[in-house]
GROMACS .gro file of C-alpha atoms in nm:
model
  267
    1MET     CA    1   9.624  10.867  12.100
    2LYS     CA    2   9.710  10.844  11.749
    3ARG     CA    3  10.035  10.930  11.650
    4ARG     CA    4  10.114  11.180  11.375
    5ALA     CA    5  10.233  11.147  11.114
    6SER     CA    6  10.524  11.414  11.134
    7ASP     CA    7  10.572  11.248  11.524
    8ALA     CA    8  10.694  10.916  11.362
    9PRO     CA    9  11.069  10.840  11.318
   10ALA     CA   10  11.226  10.904  10.987
   11ALA     CA   11  11.312  10.597  10.770
   12ARG     CA   12  11.667  10.501  10.751
   13GLY     CA   13  11.839  10.537  10.454
   14PRO     CA   14  12.104  10.316  10.260
   15ALA     CA   15  12.409  10.463  10.401
   16GLU     CA   16  12.296  10.464  10.751
   17THR     CA   17  12.118  10.063  10.742
   18ALA     CA   18  12.437   9.979  10.633
   19PHE     CA   19  12.666  10.128  10.847
   20VAL     CA   20  12.444  10.043  11.136
   21SER     CA   21  12.437   9.698  11.020
   22VAL     CA   22  12.775   9.621  10.955
   23GLY     CA   23  12.922   9.832  11.233
   24ARG     CA   24  12.718   9.607  11.474
   25SER     CA   25  12.809   9.305  11.310
   26TYR     CA   26  13.163   9.369  11.343
   27VAL     CA   27  13.159   9.508  11.712
   28LEU     CA   28  12.924   9.242  11.849
   29ARG     CA   29  13.128   8.980  11.644
   30GLY     CA   30  13.481   9.163  11.794
   31ARG     CA   31  13.384   9.162  12.108
   32ALA     CA   32  13.352   8.766  12.097
   33ILE     CA   33  13.676   8.757  11.994
   34VAL     CA   34  13.856   8.940  12.280
   35VAL     CA   35  13.637   8.744  12.498
   36VAL     CA   36  13.738   8.432  12.376
   37CYS     CA   37  14.102   8.562  12.432
   38CYS     CA   38  14.091   8.696  12.748
   39ALA     CA   39  13.927   8.335  12.840
   40ALA     CA   40  14.180   8.176  12.699
   41PHE     CA   41  14.471   8.339  12.874
   42ALA     CA   42  14.342   8.383  13.235
   43LEU     CA   43  14.341   7.963  13.228
   44LEU     CA   44  14.693   8.039  13.129
   45ALA     CA   45  14.788   8.297  13.397
   46THR     CA   46  14.601   8.136  13.683
   47GLY     CA   47  14.738   7.967  13.949
   48PRO     CA   48  14.622   7.582  14.040
   49GLU     CA   49  14.448   7.746  14.367
   50GLN     CA   50  14.210   7.945  14.155
   51LEU     CA   51  14.181   7.710  13.846
   52PRO     CA   52  13.877   7.603  13.908
   53ALA     CA   53  13.677   7.909  13.950
   54THR     CA   54  13.840   8.107  13.708
   55ALA     CA   55  13.790   7.815  13.443
   56THR     CA   56  13.427   7.795  13.515
   57ALA     CA   57  13.418   8.175  13.450
   58ALA     CA   58  13.583   8.208  13.170
   59VAL     CA   59  13.348   7.888  12.979
   60ALA     CA   60  13.074   8.080  13.101
   61ALA     CA   61  13.206   8.386  12.938
   62VAL     CA   62  13.286   8.264  12.601
   63VAL     CA   63  12.932   8.049  12.627
   64TRP     CA   64  12.708   8.392  12.717
   65THR     CA   65  12.904   8.584  12.455
   66VAL     CA   66  12.885   8.321  12.209
   67LEU     CA   67  12.453   8.339  12.276
   68HIS     CA   68  12.473   8.640  12.321
   69LEU     CA   69  12.588   8.658  11.967
   70ARG     CA   70  12.349   8.469  11.799
   71TRP     CA   71  12.029   8.623  12.015
   72TRP     CA   72  12.161   8.941  11.839
   73GLU     CA   73  12.229   8.839  11.489
   74ARG     CA   74  11.835   8.676  11.536
   75GLY     CA   75  11.700   8.997  11.693
   76MET     CA   76  11.559   8.827  11.991
   77ALA     CA   77  11.371   9.055  12.217
   78PRO     CA   78  11.680   9.259  12.226
   79ARG     CA   79  11.608   9.470  12.564
   80THR     CA   80  11.576   9.120  12.758
   81VAL     CA   81  11.891   9.030  12.610
   82ALA     CA   82  12.067   9.323  12.685
   83CYS     CA   83  11.923   9.334  13.046
   84ALA     CA   84  12.107   9.004  13.084
   85ASP     CA   85  12.403   9.074  12.909
   86VAL     CA   86  12.490   9.389  13.217
   87ALA     CA   87  12.355   9.152  13.464
   88PHE     CA   88  12.596   8.870  13.372
   89LEU     CA   89  12.874   9.079  13.347
   90ALA     CA   90  12.859   9.264  13.658
   91ALA     CA   91  12.839   8.954  13.839
   92LEU     CA   92  13.143   8.859  13.657
   93CYS     CA   93  13.322   9.142  13.750
   94LEU     CA   94  13.205   9.070  14.113
   95THR     CA   95  13.363   8.736  14.094
   96GLN     CA   96  13.753   8.894  14.029
   97GLY     CA   97  13.870   8.779  14.348
   98ALA     CA   98  13.851   8.471  14.319
   99THR     CA   99  13.917   8.464  13.915
  100VAL     CA  100  14.189   8.738  13.892
  101PRO     CA  101  14.533   8.602  14.006
  102ALA     CA  102  14.618   8.800  14.320
  103ALA     CA  103  14.967   8.854  14.239
  104GLN     CA  104  14.864   9.069  13.920
  105GLU     CA  105  14.893   9.393  14.085
  106GLU     CA  106  14.784   9.576  13.796
  107HIS     CA  107  14.405   9.600  13.746
  108GLY     CA  108  14.406   9.716  13.395
  109HIS     CA  109  14.555   9.364  13.300
  110ALA     CA  110  14.303   9.229  13.458
  111TRP     CA  111  14.125   8.969  13.184
  112VAL     CA  112  13.745   9.066  13.347
  113LEU     CA  113  13.829   9.388  13.280
  114VAL     CA  114  13.925   9.383  12.945
  115ALA     CA  115  13.600   9.192  12.866
  116VAL     CA  116  13.409   9.401  13.037
  117SER     CA  117  13.545   9.707  12.862
  118VAL     CA  118  13.543   9.602  12.476
  119ALA     CA  119  13.125   9.531  12.615
  120ILE     CA  120  13.119   9.902  12.712
  121VAL     CA  121  13.216   9.975  12.384
  122ALA     CA  122  12.965   9.740  12.210
  123TYR     CA  123  12.732   9.907  12.387
  124GLN     CA  124  12.758  10.259  12.245
  125PHE     CA  125  12.746  10.094  11.866
  126THR     CA  126  12.467   9.908  11.956
  127HIS     CA  127  12.220  10.084  12.180
  128PRO     CA  128  12.105  10.449  12.193
  129PRO     CA  129  12.338  10.681  12.373
  130LEU     CA  130  12.136  10.699  12.742
  131VAL     CA  131  12.109  10.313  12.752
  132GLY     CA  132  12.486  10.340  12.670
  133ALA     CA  133  12.581  10.514  12.924
  134ALA     CA  134  12.409  10.317  13.160
  135ALA     CA  135  12.510  10.056  13.108
  136ALA     CA  136  12.861  10.194  13.111
  137LEU     CA  137  12.811  10.346  13.430
  138LEU     CA  138  12.692   9.996  13.610
  139LEU     CA  139  12.969   9.797  13.445
  140ALA     CA  140  13.202  10.060  13.627
  141GLY     CA  141  13.064  10.040  13.945
  142ALA     CA  142  13.048   9.679  13.976
  143ASP     CA  143  13.385   9.662  13.867
  144LEU     CA  144  13.462   9.872  14.102
  145LEU     CA  145  13.319   9.698  14.358
  146GLY     CA  146  13.430   9.374  14.234
  147VAL     CA  147  13.790   9.492  14.294
  148MET     CA  148  13.724   9.634  14.675
  149LEU     CA  149  13.542   9.280  14.766
  150GLY     CA  150  13.848   9.118  14.605
  151ARG     CA  151  14.147   9.340  14.697
  152PRO     CA  152  13.984   9.535  15.031
  153ASP     CA  153  14.365   9.731  15.053
  154THR     CA  154  14.440   9.797  14.722
  155TRP     CA  155  14.124   9.870  14.548
  156MET     CA  156  14.219  10.273  14.512
  157ALA     CA  157  14.523  10.220  14.247
  158ALA     CA  158  14.234  10.048  14.001
  159VAL     CA  159  14.012  10.362  13.989
  160PRO     CA  160  14.240  10.556  13.716
  161GLN     CA  161  14.169  10.253  13.505
  162ILE     CA  162  13.784  10.173  13.616
  163LEU     CA  163  13.740  10.544  13.508
  164TRP     CA  164  13.924  10.487  13.215
  165LEU     CA  165  13.596  10.292  13.137
  166LEU     CA  166  13.372  10.582  13.135
  167VAL     CA  167  13.648  10.743  12.934
  168GLN     CA  168  13.637  10.480  12.664
  169ALA     CA  169  13.234  10.459  12.645
  170ALA     CA  170  13.249  10.867  12.518
  171MET     CA  171  13.513  10.818  12.296
  172GLY     CA  172  13.292  10.483  12.111
  173CYS     CA  173  12.962  10.701  12.153
  174ALA     CA  174  13.124  11.028  12.029
  175LEU     CA  175  13.224  10.876  11.746
  176TYR     CA  176  12.982  10.660  11.653
  177GLN     CA  177  12.720  10.921  11.655
  178LEU     CA  178  12.963  11.136  11.443
  179VAL     CA  179  12.970  10.851  11.166
  180LEU     CA  180  12.612  10.855  11.171
  181ARG     CA  181  12.532  11.191  11.140
  182ARG     CA  182  12.784  11.148  10.826
  183CYS     CA  183  12.539  10.872  10.708
  184ARG     CA  184  12.254  11.108  10.789
  185ALA     CA  185  12.371  11.359  10.571
  186GLU     CA  186  12.467  11.150  10.314
  187ASP     CA  187  12.147  10.959  10.295
  188ARG     CA  188  11.982  11.311  10.277
  189ALA     CA  189  12.216  11.444   9.951
  190LEU     CA  190  12.130  11.102   9.762
  191ALA     CA  191  11.755  11.160   9.876
  192ALA     CA  192  11.769  11.532   9.723
  193ALA     CA  193  11.932  11.417   9.423
  194ALA     CA  194  11.654  11.123   9.370
  195GLN     CA  195  11.402  11.398   9.378
  196ALA     CA  196  11.560  11.632   9.182
  197ARG     CA  197  11.568  11.376   8.907
  198ARG     CA  198  11.230  11.330   8.963
  199ARG     CA  199  11.125  11.691   8.900
  200HIS     CA  200  11.324  11.689   8.617
  201LYS     CA  201  11.201  11.355   8.425
  202LEU     CA  202  10.843  11.464   8.499
  203SER     CA  203  10.907  11.843   8.417
  204ARG     CA  204  11.003  11.670   8.058
  205GLU     CA  205  10.747  11.442   8.046
  206ARG     CA  206  10.432  11.766   8.164
  207ARG     CA  207  10.592  11.949   7.872
  208ARG     CA  208  10.544  11.615   7.634
  209ALA     CA  209  10.246  11.547   7.677
  210GLU     CA  210  10.112  12.024   7.631
  211GLU     CA  211  10.301  11.941   7.326
  212GLU     CA  212  10.096  11.642   7.216
  213TYR     CA  213   9.777  11.858   7.352
  214LEU     CA  214   9.863  12.114   7.123
  215ALA     CA  215   9.967  11.895   6.835
  216VAL     CA  216   9.614  11.725   6.846
  217LEU     CA  217   9.404  12.023   6.924
  218HIS     CA  218   9.642  12.168   6.594
  219ASP     CA  219   9.559  11.849   6.343
  220THR     CA  220   9.237  11.692   6.465
  221CYS     CA  221   9.038  11.939   6.587
  222SER     CA  222   9.147  12.235   6.390
  223ALA     CA  223   9.076  11.982   6.078
  224THR     CA  224   8.726  11.872   6.192
  225LEU     CA  225   8.612  12.246   6.233
  226LEU     CA  226   8.802  12.353   5.897
  227MET     CA  227   8.557  12.078   5.722
  228ALA     CA  228   8.242  12.165   5.906
  229ALA     CA  229   8.310  12.542   5.769
  230ALA     CA  230   8.361  12.402   5.362
  231PRO     CA  231   8.067  12.433   5.138
  232ALA     CA  232   8.113  12.074   5.024
  233GLY     CA  233   8.205  11.926   5.368
  234PRO     CA  234   8.077  11.584   5.505
  235PRO     CA  235   7.764  11.513   5.621
  236ALA     CA  236   7.680  11.660   5.991
  237ALA     CA  237   7.663  11.313   6.111
  238VAL     CA  238   8.041  11.254   6.015
  239LEU     CA  239   8.157  11.556   6.155
  240ARG     CA  240   7.978  11.474   6.496
  241ALA     CA  241   8.132  11.143   6.485
  242GLN     CA  242   8.451  11.308   6.453
  243ALA     CA  243   8.417  11.586   6.675
  244THR     CA  244   8.332  11.359   6.963
  245ARG     CA  245   8.630  11.150   6.891
  246ASP     CA  246   8.844  11.468   6.903
  247VAL     CA  247   8.745  11.543   7.199
  248GLY     CA  248   8.770  11.216   7.403
  249ARG     CA  249   9.078  11.220   7.266
  250LEU     CA  250   9.170  11.545   7.423
  251GLU     CA  251   9.006  11.471   7.707
  252ALA     CA  252   9.195  11.161   7.784
  253LEU     CA  253   9.522  11.384   7.662
  254ARG     CA  254   9.426  11.607   7.976
  255ALA     CA  255   9.358  11.443   8.220
  256ALA     CA  256   9.679  11.251   8.157
  257GLY     CA  257   9.833  11.646   8.159
  258GLU     CA  258   9.672  11.651   8.470
  259GLU     CA  259   9.806  11.360   8.675
  260VAL     CA  260  10.187  11.461   8.527
  261ALA     CA  261  10.120  11.757   8.674
  262ALA     CA  262  10.036  11.663   9.018
  263GLU     CA  263  10.272  11.385   9.086
  264TYR     CA  264  10.553  11.667   9.003
  265GLU     CA  265  10.372  11.915   9.228
  266LYS     CA  266  10.439  11.605   9.538
  267ALA     CA  267  10.757  11.548   9.413
   0.00000   0.00000   0.00000
């Protein structure tokens, strides 16, 4: 079944294109910087007994984040990359029993939670709202499961921080949609102004074509008719040739005027 022209997605305007491009670039690069910092702080805060597991998870997080950024910038299979990204982050959440120090009582300070939270917010800027919401719910659930597995006795204390992940996702989505609507309104205003300028230009061209047509009609055709009516006018062959030239010129001007009028109606 063919898609109708009205069903096709509207092309992005310059303001929306710039916002989406710059916003995604800044968000993804900011996410990479935060994850690298989280990994570094995790290595500094981890004791010797958890250092191997934490180092493995931290290095994997940094490597994956860099690869994720490069793939996004190259536009390589965005759906596959998104699914793999959510799967990796969910797996990272499940390692908290081995990668987050047991002495760290406040879950909000866990490096895994910080890395996941910035990824959840980034999803609101890089994916449609439904995809961003699904990613937020999946990662929040994975984080909760990771805390339950790692700290079965105190996991209830982490619930407020995990719920805050969903609040962050909602706020990020709302902010993105708000700015996106403003950009689209700006694009509509620019398009309307450009259309008005084009219609004004075509209107002037249309008037100029009409004036030129009337001028030619007066200066050439009327003169030819006047010569034909004169008693001592030129020969009939000369008059016929002149009349043919006059008619040809008028036809050319009329065709040009009709073309301008058609463009004006389309504008």
